[in-house]
Coordinates of C-alpha atoms in Angstrom, one line a residue:
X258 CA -193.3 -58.0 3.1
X259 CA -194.8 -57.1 -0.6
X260 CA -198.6 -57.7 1.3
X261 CA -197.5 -56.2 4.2
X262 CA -196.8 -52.6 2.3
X263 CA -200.0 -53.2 0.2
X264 CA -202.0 -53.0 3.6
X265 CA -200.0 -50.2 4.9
X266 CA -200.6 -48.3 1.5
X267 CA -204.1 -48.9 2.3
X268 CA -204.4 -47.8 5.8
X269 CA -202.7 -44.4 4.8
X270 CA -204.9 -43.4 2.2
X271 CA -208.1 -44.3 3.8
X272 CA -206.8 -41.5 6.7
X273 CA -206.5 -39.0 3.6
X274 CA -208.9 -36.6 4.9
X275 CA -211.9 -35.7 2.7
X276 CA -211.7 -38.2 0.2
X277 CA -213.1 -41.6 -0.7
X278 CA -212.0 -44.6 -2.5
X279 CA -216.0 -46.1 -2.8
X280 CA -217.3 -46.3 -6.3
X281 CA -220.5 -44.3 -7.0
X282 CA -223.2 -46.6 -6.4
X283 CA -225.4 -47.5 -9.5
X284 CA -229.1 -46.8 -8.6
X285 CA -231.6 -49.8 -9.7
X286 CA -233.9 -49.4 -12.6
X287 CA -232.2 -46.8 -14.5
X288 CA -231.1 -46.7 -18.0
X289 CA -227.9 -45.9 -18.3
X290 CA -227.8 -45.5 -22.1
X291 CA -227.1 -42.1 -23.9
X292 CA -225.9 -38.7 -22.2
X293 CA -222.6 -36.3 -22.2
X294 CA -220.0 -36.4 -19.1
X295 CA -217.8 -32.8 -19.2
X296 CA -214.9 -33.3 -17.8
X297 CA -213.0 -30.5 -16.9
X298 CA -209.1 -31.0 -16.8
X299 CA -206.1 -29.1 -15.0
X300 CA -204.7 -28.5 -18.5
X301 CA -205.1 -28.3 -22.0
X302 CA -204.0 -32.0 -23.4
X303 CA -200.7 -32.4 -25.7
X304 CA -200.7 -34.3 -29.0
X305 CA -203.9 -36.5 -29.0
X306 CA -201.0 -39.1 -30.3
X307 CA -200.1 -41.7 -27.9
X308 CA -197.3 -42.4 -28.8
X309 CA -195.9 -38.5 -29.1
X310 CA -197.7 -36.9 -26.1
X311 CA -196.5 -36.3 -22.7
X312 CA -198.2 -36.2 -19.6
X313 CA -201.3 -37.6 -17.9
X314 CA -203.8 -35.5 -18.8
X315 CA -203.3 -35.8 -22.2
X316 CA -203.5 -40.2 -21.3
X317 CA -206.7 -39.4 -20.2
X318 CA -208.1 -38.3 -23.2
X319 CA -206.3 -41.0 -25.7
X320 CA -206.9 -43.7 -23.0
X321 CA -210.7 -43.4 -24.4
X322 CA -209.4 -43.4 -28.0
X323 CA -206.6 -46.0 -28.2
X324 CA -205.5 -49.7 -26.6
X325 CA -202.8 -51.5 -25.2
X326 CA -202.1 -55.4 -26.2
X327 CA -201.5 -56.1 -22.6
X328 CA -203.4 -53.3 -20.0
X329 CA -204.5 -52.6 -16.2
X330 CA -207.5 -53.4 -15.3
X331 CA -208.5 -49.5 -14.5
X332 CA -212.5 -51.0 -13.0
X333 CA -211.1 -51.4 -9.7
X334 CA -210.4 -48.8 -7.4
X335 CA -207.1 -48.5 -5.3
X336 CA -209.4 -50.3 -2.5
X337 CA -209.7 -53.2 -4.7
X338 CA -206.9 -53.7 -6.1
X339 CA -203.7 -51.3 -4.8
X340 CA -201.4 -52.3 -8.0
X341 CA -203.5 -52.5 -11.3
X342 CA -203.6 -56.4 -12.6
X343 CA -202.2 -56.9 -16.0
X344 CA -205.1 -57.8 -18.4
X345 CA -205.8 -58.8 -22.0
X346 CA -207.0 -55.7 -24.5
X347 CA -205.9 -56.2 -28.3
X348 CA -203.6 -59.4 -27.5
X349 CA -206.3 -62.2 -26.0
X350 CA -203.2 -64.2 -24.6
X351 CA -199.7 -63.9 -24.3
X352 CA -196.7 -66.2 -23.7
X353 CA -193.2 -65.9 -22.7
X354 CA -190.2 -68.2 -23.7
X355 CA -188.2 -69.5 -20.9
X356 CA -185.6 -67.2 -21.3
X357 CA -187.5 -63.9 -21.2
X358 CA -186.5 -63.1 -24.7
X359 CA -189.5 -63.7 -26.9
X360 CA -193.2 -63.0 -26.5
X361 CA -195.9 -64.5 -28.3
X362 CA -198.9 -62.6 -28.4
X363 CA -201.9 -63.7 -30.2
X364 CA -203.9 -60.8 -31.0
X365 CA -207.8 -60.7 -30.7
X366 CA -210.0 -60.8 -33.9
X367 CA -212.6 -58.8 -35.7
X368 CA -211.6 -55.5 -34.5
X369 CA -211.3 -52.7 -36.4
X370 CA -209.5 -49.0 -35.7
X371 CA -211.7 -46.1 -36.1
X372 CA -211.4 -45.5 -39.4
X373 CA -212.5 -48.9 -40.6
X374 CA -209.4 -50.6 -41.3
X375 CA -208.5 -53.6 -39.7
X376 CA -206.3 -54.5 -36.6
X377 CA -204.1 -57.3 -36.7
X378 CA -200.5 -58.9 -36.6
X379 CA -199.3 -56.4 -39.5
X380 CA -200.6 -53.3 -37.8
X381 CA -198.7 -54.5 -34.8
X382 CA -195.5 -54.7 -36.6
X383 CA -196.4 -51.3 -38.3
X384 CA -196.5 -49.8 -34.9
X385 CA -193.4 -51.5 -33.8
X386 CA -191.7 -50.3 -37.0
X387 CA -193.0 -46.5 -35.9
X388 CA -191.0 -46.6 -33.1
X389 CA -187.8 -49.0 -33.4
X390 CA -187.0 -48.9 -37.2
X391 CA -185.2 -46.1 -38.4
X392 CA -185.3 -47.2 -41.9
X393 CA -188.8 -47.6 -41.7
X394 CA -190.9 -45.3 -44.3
X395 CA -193.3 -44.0 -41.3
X396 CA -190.2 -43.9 -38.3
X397 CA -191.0 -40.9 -35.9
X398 CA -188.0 -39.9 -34.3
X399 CA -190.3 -37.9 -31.5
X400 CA -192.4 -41.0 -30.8
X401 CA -189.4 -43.1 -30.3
X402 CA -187.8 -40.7 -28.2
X403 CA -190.9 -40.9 -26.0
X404 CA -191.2 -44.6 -26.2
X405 CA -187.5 -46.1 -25.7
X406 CA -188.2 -47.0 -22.1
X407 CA -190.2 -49.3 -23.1
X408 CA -188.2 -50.6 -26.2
X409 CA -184.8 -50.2 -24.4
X410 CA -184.1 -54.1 -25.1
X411 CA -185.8 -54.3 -28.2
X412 CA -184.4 -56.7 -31.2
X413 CA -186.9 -57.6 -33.2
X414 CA -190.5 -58.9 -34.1
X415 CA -192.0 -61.1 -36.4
X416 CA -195.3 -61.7 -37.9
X417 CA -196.4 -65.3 -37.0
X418 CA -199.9 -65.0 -39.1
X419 CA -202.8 -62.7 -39.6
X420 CA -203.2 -62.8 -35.9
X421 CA -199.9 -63.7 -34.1
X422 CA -196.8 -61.9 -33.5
X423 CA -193.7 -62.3 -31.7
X424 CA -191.3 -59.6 -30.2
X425 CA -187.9 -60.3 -29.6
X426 CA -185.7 -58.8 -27.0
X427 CA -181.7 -58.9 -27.0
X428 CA -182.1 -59.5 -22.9
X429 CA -185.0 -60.4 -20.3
X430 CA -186.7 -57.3 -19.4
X431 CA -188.4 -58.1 -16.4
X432 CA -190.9 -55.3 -16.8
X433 CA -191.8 -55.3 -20.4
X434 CA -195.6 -56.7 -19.6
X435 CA -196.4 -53.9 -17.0
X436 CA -194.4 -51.3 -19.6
X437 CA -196.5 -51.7 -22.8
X438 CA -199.4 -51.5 -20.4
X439 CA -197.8 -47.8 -19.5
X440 CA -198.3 -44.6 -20.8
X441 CA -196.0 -43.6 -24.0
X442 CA -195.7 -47.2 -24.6
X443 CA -197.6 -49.8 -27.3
X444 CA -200.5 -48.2 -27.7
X445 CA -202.0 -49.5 -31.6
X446 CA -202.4 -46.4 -33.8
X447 CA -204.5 -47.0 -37.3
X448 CA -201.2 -47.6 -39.8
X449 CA -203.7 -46.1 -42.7
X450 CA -204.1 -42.7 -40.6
X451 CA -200.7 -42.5 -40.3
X452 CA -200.3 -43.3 -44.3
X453 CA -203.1 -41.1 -44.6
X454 CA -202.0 -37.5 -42.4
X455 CA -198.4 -38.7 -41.6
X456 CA -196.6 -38.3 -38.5
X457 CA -197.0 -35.2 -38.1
X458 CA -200.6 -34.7 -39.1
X459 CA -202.1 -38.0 -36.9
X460 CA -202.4 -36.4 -33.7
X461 CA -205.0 -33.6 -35.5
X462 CA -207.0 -36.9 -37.0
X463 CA -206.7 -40.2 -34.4
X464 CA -207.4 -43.4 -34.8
X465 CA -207.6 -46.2 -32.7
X466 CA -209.0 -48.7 -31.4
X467 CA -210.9 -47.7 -28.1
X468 CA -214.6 -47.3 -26.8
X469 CA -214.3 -43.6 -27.8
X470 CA -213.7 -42.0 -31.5
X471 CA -212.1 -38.5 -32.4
X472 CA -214.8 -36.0 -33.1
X473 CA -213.1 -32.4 -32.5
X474 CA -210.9 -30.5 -31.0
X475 CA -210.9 -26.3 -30.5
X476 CA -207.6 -25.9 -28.9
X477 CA -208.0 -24.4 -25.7
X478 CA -211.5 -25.0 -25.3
X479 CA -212.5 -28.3 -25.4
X480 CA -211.9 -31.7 -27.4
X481 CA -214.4 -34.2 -28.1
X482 CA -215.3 -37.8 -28.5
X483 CA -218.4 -40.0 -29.3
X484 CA -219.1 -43.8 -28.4
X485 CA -217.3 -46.4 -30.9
X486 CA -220.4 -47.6 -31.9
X487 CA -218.3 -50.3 -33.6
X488 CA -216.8 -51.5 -30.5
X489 CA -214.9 -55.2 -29.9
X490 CA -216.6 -55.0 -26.6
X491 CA -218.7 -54.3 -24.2
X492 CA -219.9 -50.5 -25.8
X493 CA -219.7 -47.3 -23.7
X494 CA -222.7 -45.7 -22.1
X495 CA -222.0 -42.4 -22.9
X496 CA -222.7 -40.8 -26.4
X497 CA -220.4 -37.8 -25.5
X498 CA -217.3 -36.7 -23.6
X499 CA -216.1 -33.3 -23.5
X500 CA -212.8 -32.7 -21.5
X501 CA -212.4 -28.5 -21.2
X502 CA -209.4 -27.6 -19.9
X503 CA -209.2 -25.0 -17.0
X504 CA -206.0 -24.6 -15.4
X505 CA -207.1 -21.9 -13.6
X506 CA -208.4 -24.0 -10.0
X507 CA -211.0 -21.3 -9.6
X508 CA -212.8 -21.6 -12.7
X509 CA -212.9 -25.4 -12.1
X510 CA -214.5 -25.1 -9.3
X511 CA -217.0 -22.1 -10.4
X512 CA -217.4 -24.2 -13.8
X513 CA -218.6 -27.7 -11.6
X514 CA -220.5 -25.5 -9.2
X515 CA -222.4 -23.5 -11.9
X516 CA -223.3 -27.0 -13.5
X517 CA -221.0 -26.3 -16.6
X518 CA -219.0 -29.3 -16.0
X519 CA -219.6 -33.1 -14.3
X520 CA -216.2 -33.7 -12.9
X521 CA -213.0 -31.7 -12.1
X522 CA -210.0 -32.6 -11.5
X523 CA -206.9 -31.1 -9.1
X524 CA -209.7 -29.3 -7.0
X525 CA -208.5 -26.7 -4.3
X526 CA -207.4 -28.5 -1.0
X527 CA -209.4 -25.7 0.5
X528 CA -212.6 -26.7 -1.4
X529 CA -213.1 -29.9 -0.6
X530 CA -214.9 -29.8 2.4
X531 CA -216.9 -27.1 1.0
X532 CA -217.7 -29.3 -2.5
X533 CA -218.9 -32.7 0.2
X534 CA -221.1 -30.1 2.0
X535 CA -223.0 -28.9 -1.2
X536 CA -223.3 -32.4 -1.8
X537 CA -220.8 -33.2 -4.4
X538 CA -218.9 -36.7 -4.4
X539 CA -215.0 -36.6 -3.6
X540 CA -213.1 -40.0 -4.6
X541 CA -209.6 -40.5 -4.5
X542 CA -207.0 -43.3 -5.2
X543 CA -203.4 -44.6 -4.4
X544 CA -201.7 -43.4 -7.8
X545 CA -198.0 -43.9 -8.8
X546 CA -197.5 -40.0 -7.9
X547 CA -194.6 -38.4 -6.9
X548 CA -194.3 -34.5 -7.1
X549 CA -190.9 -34.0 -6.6
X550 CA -187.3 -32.0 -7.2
X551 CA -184.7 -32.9 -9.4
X552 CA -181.5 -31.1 -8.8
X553 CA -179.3 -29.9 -11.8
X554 CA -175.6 -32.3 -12.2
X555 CA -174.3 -29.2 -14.3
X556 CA -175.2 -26.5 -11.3
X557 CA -171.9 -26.1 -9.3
X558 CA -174.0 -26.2 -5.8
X559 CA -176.3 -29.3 -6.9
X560 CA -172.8 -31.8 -7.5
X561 CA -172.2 -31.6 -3.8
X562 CA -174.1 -34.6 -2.6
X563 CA -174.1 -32.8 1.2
X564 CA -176.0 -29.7 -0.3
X565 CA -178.5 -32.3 -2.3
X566 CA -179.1 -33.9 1.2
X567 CA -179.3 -31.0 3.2
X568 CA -182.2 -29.2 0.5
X569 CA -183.8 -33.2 1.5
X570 CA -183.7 -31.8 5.3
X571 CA -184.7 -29.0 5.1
X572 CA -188.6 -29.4 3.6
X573 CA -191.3 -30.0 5.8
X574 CA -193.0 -32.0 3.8
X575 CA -195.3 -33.2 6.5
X576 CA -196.6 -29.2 7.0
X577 CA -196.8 -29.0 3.4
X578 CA -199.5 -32.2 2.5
X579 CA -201.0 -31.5 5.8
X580 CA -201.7 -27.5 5.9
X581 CA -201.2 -26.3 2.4
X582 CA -202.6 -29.8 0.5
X583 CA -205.0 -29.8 3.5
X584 CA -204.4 -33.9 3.5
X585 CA -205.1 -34.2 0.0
X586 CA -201.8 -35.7 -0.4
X587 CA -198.9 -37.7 1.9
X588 CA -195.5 -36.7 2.5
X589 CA -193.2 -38.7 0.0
X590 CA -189.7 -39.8 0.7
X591 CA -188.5 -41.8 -2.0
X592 CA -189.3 -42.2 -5.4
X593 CA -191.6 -45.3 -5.2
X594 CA -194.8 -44.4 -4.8
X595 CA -198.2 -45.9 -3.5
X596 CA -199.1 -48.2 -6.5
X597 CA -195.8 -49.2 -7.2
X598 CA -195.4 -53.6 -5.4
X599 CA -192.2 -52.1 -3.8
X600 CA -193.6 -48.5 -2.3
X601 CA -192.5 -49.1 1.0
X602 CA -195.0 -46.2 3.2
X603 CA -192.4 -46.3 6.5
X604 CA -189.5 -44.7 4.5
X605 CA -188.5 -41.5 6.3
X606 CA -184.7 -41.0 5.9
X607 CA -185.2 -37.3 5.0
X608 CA -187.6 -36.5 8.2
X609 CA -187.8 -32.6 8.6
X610 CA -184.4 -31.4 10.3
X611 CA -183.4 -28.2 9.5
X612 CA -180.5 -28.2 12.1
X613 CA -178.9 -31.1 10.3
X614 CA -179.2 -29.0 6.7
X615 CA -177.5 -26.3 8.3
X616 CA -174.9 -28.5 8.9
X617 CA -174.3 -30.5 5.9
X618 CA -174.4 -27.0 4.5
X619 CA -171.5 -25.6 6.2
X620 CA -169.6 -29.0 5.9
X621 CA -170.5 -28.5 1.7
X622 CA -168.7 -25.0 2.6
X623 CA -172.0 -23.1 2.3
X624 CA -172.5 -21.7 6.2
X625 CA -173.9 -18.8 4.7
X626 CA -175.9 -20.5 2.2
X627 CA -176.1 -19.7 -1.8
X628 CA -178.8 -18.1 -4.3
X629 CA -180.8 -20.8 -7.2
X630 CA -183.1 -21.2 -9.1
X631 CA -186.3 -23.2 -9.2
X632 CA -187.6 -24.0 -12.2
X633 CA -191.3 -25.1 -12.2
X634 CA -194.8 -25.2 -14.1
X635 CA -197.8 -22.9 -12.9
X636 CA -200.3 -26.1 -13.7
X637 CA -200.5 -29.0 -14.9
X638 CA -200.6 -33.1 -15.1
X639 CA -200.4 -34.5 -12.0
X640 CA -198.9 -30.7 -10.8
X641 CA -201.4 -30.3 -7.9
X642 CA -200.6 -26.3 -7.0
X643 CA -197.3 -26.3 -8.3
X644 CA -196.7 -22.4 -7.6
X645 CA -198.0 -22.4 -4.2
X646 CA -195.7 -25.8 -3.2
X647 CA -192.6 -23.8 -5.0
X648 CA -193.7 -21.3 -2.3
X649 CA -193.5 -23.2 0.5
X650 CA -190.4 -24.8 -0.3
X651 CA -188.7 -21.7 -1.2
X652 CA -189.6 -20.2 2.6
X653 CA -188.1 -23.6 3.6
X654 CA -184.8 -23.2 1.8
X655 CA -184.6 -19.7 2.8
X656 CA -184.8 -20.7 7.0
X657 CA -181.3 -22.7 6.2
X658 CA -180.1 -19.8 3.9
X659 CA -180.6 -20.9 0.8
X660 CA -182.2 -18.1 -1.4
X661 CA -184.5 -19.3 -3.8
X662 CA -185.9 -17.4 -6.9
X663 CA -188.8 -18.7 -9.0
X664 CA -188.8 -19.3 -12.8
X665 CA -192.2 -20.4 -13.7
X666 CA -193.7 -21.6 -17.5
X667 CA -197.1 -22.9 -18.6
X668 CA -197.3 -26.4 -18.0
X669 CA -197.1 -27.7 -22.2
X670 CA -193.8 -25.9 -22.6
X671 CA -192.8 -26.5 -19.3
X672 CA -192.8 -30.5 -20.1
X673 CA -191.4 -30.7 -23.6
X674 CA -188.3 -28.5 -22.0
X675 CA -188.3 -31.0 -19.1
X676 CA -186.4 -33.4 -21.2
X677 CA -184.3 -30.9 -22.3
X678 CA -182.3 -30.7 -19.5
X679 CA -181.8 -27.5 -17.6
X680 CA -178.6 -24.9 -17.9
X681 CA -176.5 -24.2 -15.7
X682 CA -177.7 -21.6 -13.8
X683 CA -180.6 -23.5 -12.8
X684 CA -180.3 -25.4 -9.3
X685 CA -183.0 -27.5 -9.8
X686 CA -186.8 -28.2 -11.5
X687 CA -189.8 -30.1 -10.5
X688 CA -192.0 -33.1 -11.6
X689 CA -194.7 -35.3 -10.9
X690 CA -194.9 -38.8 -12.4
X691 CA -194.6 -42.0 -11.1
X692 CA -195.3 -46.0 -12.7
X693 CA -196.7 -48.8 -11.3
X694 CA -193.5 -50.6 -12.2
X695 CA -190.0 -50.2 -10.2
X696 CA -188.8 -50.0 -13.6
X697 CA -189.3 -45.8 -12.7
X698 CA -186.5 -45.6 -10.6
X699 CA -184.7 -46.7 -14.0
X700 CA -186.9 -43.5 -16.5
X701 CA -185.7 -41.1 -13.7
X702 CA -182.1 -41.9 -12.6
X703 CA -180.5 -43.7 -15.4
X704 CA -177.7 -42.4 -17.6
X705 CA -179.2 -44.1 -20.7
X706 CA -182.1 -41.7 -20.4
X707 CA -180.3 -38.9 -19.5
X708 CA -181.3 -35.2 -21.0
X709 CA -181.8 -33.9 -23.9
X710 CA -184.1 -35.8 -25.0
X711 CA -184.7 -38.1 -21.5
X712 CA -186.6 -38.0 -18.7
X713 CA -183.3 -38.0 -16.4
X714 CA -183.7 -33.8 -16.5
X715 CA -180.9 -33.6 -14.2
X716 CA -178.2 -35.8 -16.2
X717 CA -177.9 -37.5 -13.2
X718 CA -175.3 -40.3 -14.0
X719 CA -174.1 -43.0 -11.2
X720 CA -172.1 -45.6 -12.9
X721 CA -173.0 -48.3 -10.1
X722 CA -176.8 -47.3 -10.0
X723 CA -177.1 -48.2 -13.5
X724 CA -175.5 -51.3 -13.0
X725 CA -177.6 -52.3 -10.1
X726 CA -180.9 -50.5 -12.3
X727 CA -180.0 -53.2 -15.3
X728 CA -179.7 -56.0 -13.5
X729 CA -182.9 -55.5 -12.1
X730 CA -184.3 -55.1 -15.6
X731 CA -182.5 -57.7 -17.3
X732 CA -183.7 -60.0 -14.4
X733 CA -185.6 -63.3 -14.9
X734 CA -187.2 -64.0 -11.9
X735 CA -189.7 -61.3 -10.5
X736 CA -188.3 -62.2 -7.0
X737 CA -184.5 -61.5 -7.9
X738 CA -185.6 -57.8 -9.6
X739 CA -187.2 -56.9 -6.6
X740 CA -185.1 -57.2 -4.4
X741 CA -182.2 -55.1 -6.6
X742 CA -185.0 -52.4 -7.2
X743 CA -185.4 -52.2 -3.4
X744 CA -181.5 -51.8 -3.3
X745 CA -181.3 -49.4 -6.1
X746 CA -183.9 -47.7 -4.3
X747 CA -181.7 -47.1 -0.7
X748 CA -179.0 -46.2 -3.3
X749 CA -180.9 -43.3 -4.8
X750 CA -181.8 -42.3 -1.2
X751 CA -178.3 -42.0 0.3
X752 CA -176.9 -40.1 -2.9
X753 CA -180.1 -37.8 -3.3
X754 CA -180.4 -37.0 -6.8
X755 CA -184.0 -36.2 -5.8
X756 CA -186.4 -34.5 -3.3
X757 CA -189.6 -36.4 -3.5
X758 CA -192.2 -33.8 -1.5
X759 CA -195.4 -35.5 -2.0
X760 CA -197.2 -38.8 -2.9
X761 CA -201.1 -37.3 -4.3
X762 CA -204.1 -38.6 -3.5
X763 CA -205.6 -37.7 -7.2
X764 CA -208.7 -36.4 -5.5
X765 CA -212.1 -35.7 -7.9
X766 CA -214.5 -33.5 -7.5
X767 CA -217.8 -35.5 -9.2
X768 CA -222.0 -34.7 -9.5
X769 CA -223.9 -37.1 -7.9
X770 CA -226.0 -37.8 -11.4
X771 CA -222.7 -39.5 -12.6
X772 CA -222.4 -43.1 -12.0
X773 CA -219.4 -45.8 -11.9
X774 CA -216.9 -43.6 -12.2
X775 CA -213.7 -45.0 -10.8
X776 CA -210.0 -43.7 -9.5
X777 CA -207.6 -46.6 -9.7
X778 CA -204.4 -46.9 -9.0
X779 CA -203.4 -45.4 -11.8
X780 CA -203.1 -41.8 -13.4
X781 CA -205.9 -42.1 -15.9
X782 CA -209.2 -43.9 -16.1
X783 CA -211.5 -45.4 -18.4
X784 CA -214.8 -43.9 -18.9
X785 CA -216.3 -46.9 -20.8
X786 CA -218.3 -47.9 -17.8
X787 CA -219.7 -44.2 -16.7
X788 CA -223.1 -43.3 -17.4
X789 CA -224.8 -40.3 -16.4
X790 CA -228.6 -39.9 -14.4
X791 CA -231.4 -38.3 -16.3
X792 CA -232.6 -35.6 -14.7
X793 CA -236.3 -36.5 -13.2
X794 CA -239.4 -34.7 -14.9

């Protein structure tokens, strides 16, 4: 059944109008050596700290800069390979003890961070001790906050030598692999850098490990990074990348258009016929996207589980992806999403009916409907045209009587108040993320990471979900977790917490003079293999 969604995954992205999943071929008998890819980004990035910063476009940047031990491979597109493989980065091998408790990871050698210093087994353990060890000298409370997913079943870890370690956990965690492969996860920071700047001051002077070094940053303008010349692997071919950010979608595509940039993302659904005409390339992917609602537990209307439903009824999602996101993205009706082994692409429970929200309306006791508030960003990572959608679904709300006002905030602010929960007042929020785990449905529903300070903004809290959610976790067998994810899944369905809207199609916008530039399955990308074509005398 697993293959059987993979090639239905497939089938409905290849119909995504306007976009393709090909790589950009690599012309013979050029050098690819040397050059600077622009990049011009949605948004201005967060803290260039991976283990403090939120959202994907800031992953985008530190994905150059800093490295898993275990990652995806991010060379394939969502053709190739529709859920990333799992692949070695700082650890060469890994093992796991028979029962899912300990992992041994022996940690390649030679490499150095950025600043010199070497990487090994006790700058593992520093990094571990960052984010678990509240005694620790160099603890950041902010990091940890960001990274508990991942260390949720943490107990302890161990340096074996110079270049093993061992992390122990106090249950299996079925999806610890795929997490420290995630964003806000394991990714090794420089321990001196942190000695060096402290917590605080790291994000202004990074360190890692990657194909890419810090060079600058002018807030608001543009950061920028140059080749690791010092690399443990293959070396980059760039000797530059600049990401700008424009959240304004015009001035993306003025600033790609007017040769000021190489690649945008989020383009205007409008624009992309328009950009393949002038002769620009559009690629897309399969990501782990979902732009969806989350409705408010301390909001008097949003406890009612029939008004929850009914707000599900009463989108059209299908007229939104097809005529405002002109195809660019796939209605979405669950919270697994394309990327994800268990995204299942024939789940429709929540079909457009806005007869049948009128009528779990006036069985909630609202026949004449109620006023709320939306809460949402005006751009942002992963946000497509978050004020236009907020639009659309407040003219769909209003046809069942459900008056909507707007409350709208710039997308940084917008996400660090995310996980702050929202008052009272508040009906309900939006968000776009998604993992290439299950273990999602776990981030956005469970009571453990409920707000403040969680990514369950709605303080959502279903006593029998969690239940089901930690078996799946605490599960040995790969087998056995799917199949509770898949019923946690219905469960989240029939009780509505959420109104997933869309599934994205993270289309780009790229010049044909850039080469090997790949979408994967995946929110971010690696830039270690681009190279850009010399212009011809």
């Amino acid at each position: 059944m697993i293959c059987l969604s993979l090639m239905l995954v497939l089938s409905l992205n290849l119909s995504l109008a306007g976009c393709s999943q090909t790589k950009l071929a690599s012309p013979q008998g050029t050098s690819k050596e040397g050059g600077t890819l622009i990049v011009g980004m949605e948004s201005d990035a967060d803290l260039l700290d991976p283990h403090r910063a939120g959202g994907w476009v800031t992953m985008r940047v530190n994905n150059q800069m800093f490295e898993p031990l275990i990652g995806e491979d991010l060379s394939k597109s969502s053709q190739e390979a529709p859920v990333p493989e799992l692949i070695p980065v700082l650890a060469e091998r890994w093992e796991k003890s028979a029962d899912g408790k300990t992992y041994t990871f022996d940690l390649r050698k030679k490499v150095k961070f950025h600043d010199g210093t070497p990487f090994n087994a006790d700058a593992v353990l520093f990094n571990i001790q960052r984010l678990t060890d509240k005694n620790f000298e160099y603890y950041d409370k902010l990091a940890a906050g960001r990274t508990v997913r991942t260390f949720k079943y943490f107990d302890s870890a161990e340096v074996v030598d110079e270049d093993t370690i061992n992390i122990h956990l106090k249950q299996p965690f079925a999806d610890f692999l795929r997490m420290l492969a995630q964003i806000n996860s394991l990714q090794i920071v420089s321990p001196d850098a942190i000695k060096k700047y402290g917590n605080d001051g790291f994000g202004e002077h990074p360190s890692g490990t990657g194909p890419f070094t810090f060079s600058e940053r002018k807030r608001g303008v543009q950061i920028t990074l140059t080749r690791n010349e010092n690399y443990w692997g293959t070396k980059a071919h760039l000797d530059k990348v600049i990401f700008r950010p424009l959240s304004d979608a015009s001035s993306r595509v003025l600033a790609l258009q007017n040769d000021d940039v190489d690649l945008i993302a989020v383009p205007p659904p409008d624009s992309i016929e328009n950009f393949k005409n002038q002769g620009f390339h559009v690629i897309s992917g399969t990501p782990p996207h979902v732009w969806y609602l989350t409705f408010n537990f301390d909001n008097d209307f949003m406890k009612n589980k029939k008004v929850r439903q009914a707000i599900n009824y009463a989108i059209d999602r299908r007229g939104l992806a097809k005529h405002l996101l002109r195809d660019t993205a796939s209605p979405a009706y669950s919270m697994m999403s394309p990327g994800s082994p268990l995204y299942d692409p024939q789940e429709n429970t929540y079909e457009y009916n806005p007869k049948k929200a009128k009528q779990l309306l006036k069985e909630a006791g609202y026949e004449n409907g109620f006023r709320t508030i939306l809460k949402t960003s005006v751009d942002g990572s992963g946000q497509l045209i978050p004020v236009d959608m907020a639009e659309w679904i407040q003219r769909d709300l209003g046809k069942v009587g459900i008056k909507v006002s707007l409350q709208t905030q710039e997308w940084i602010s917008y996400l660090a108040g995310y996980n702050n929960g929202m008052s009272e007042e508040i009906g309900m929020n939006q968000m776009s993320s998604g993992r290439t785990t299950p273990y999602f449905l776990a981030i956005a529903s469970h009571s453990a990471y409920s707000a403040p300070g969680g990514f369950n903004s709605g303080k959502y809290k279903n006593k029998e979900l969690d239940e089901k959610m930690d078996a799946a976790a605490n599960s040995v067998s790969v087998e056995d977790a799917n199949h509770l994810w898949k019923e946690a899944e219905k469960m989240i369905i029939e009780d509505a917490p959420f109104a997933p809207i869309v599934n994205d199609s993270a289309p780009y916008v790229v010049h044909p003079r850039v080469q090997d530039f790949v979408v994967p399955a995946e929110e971010w990308y690696t830039l270690a293999p681009v190279w850009v074509k010399k212009e011809e005398n």
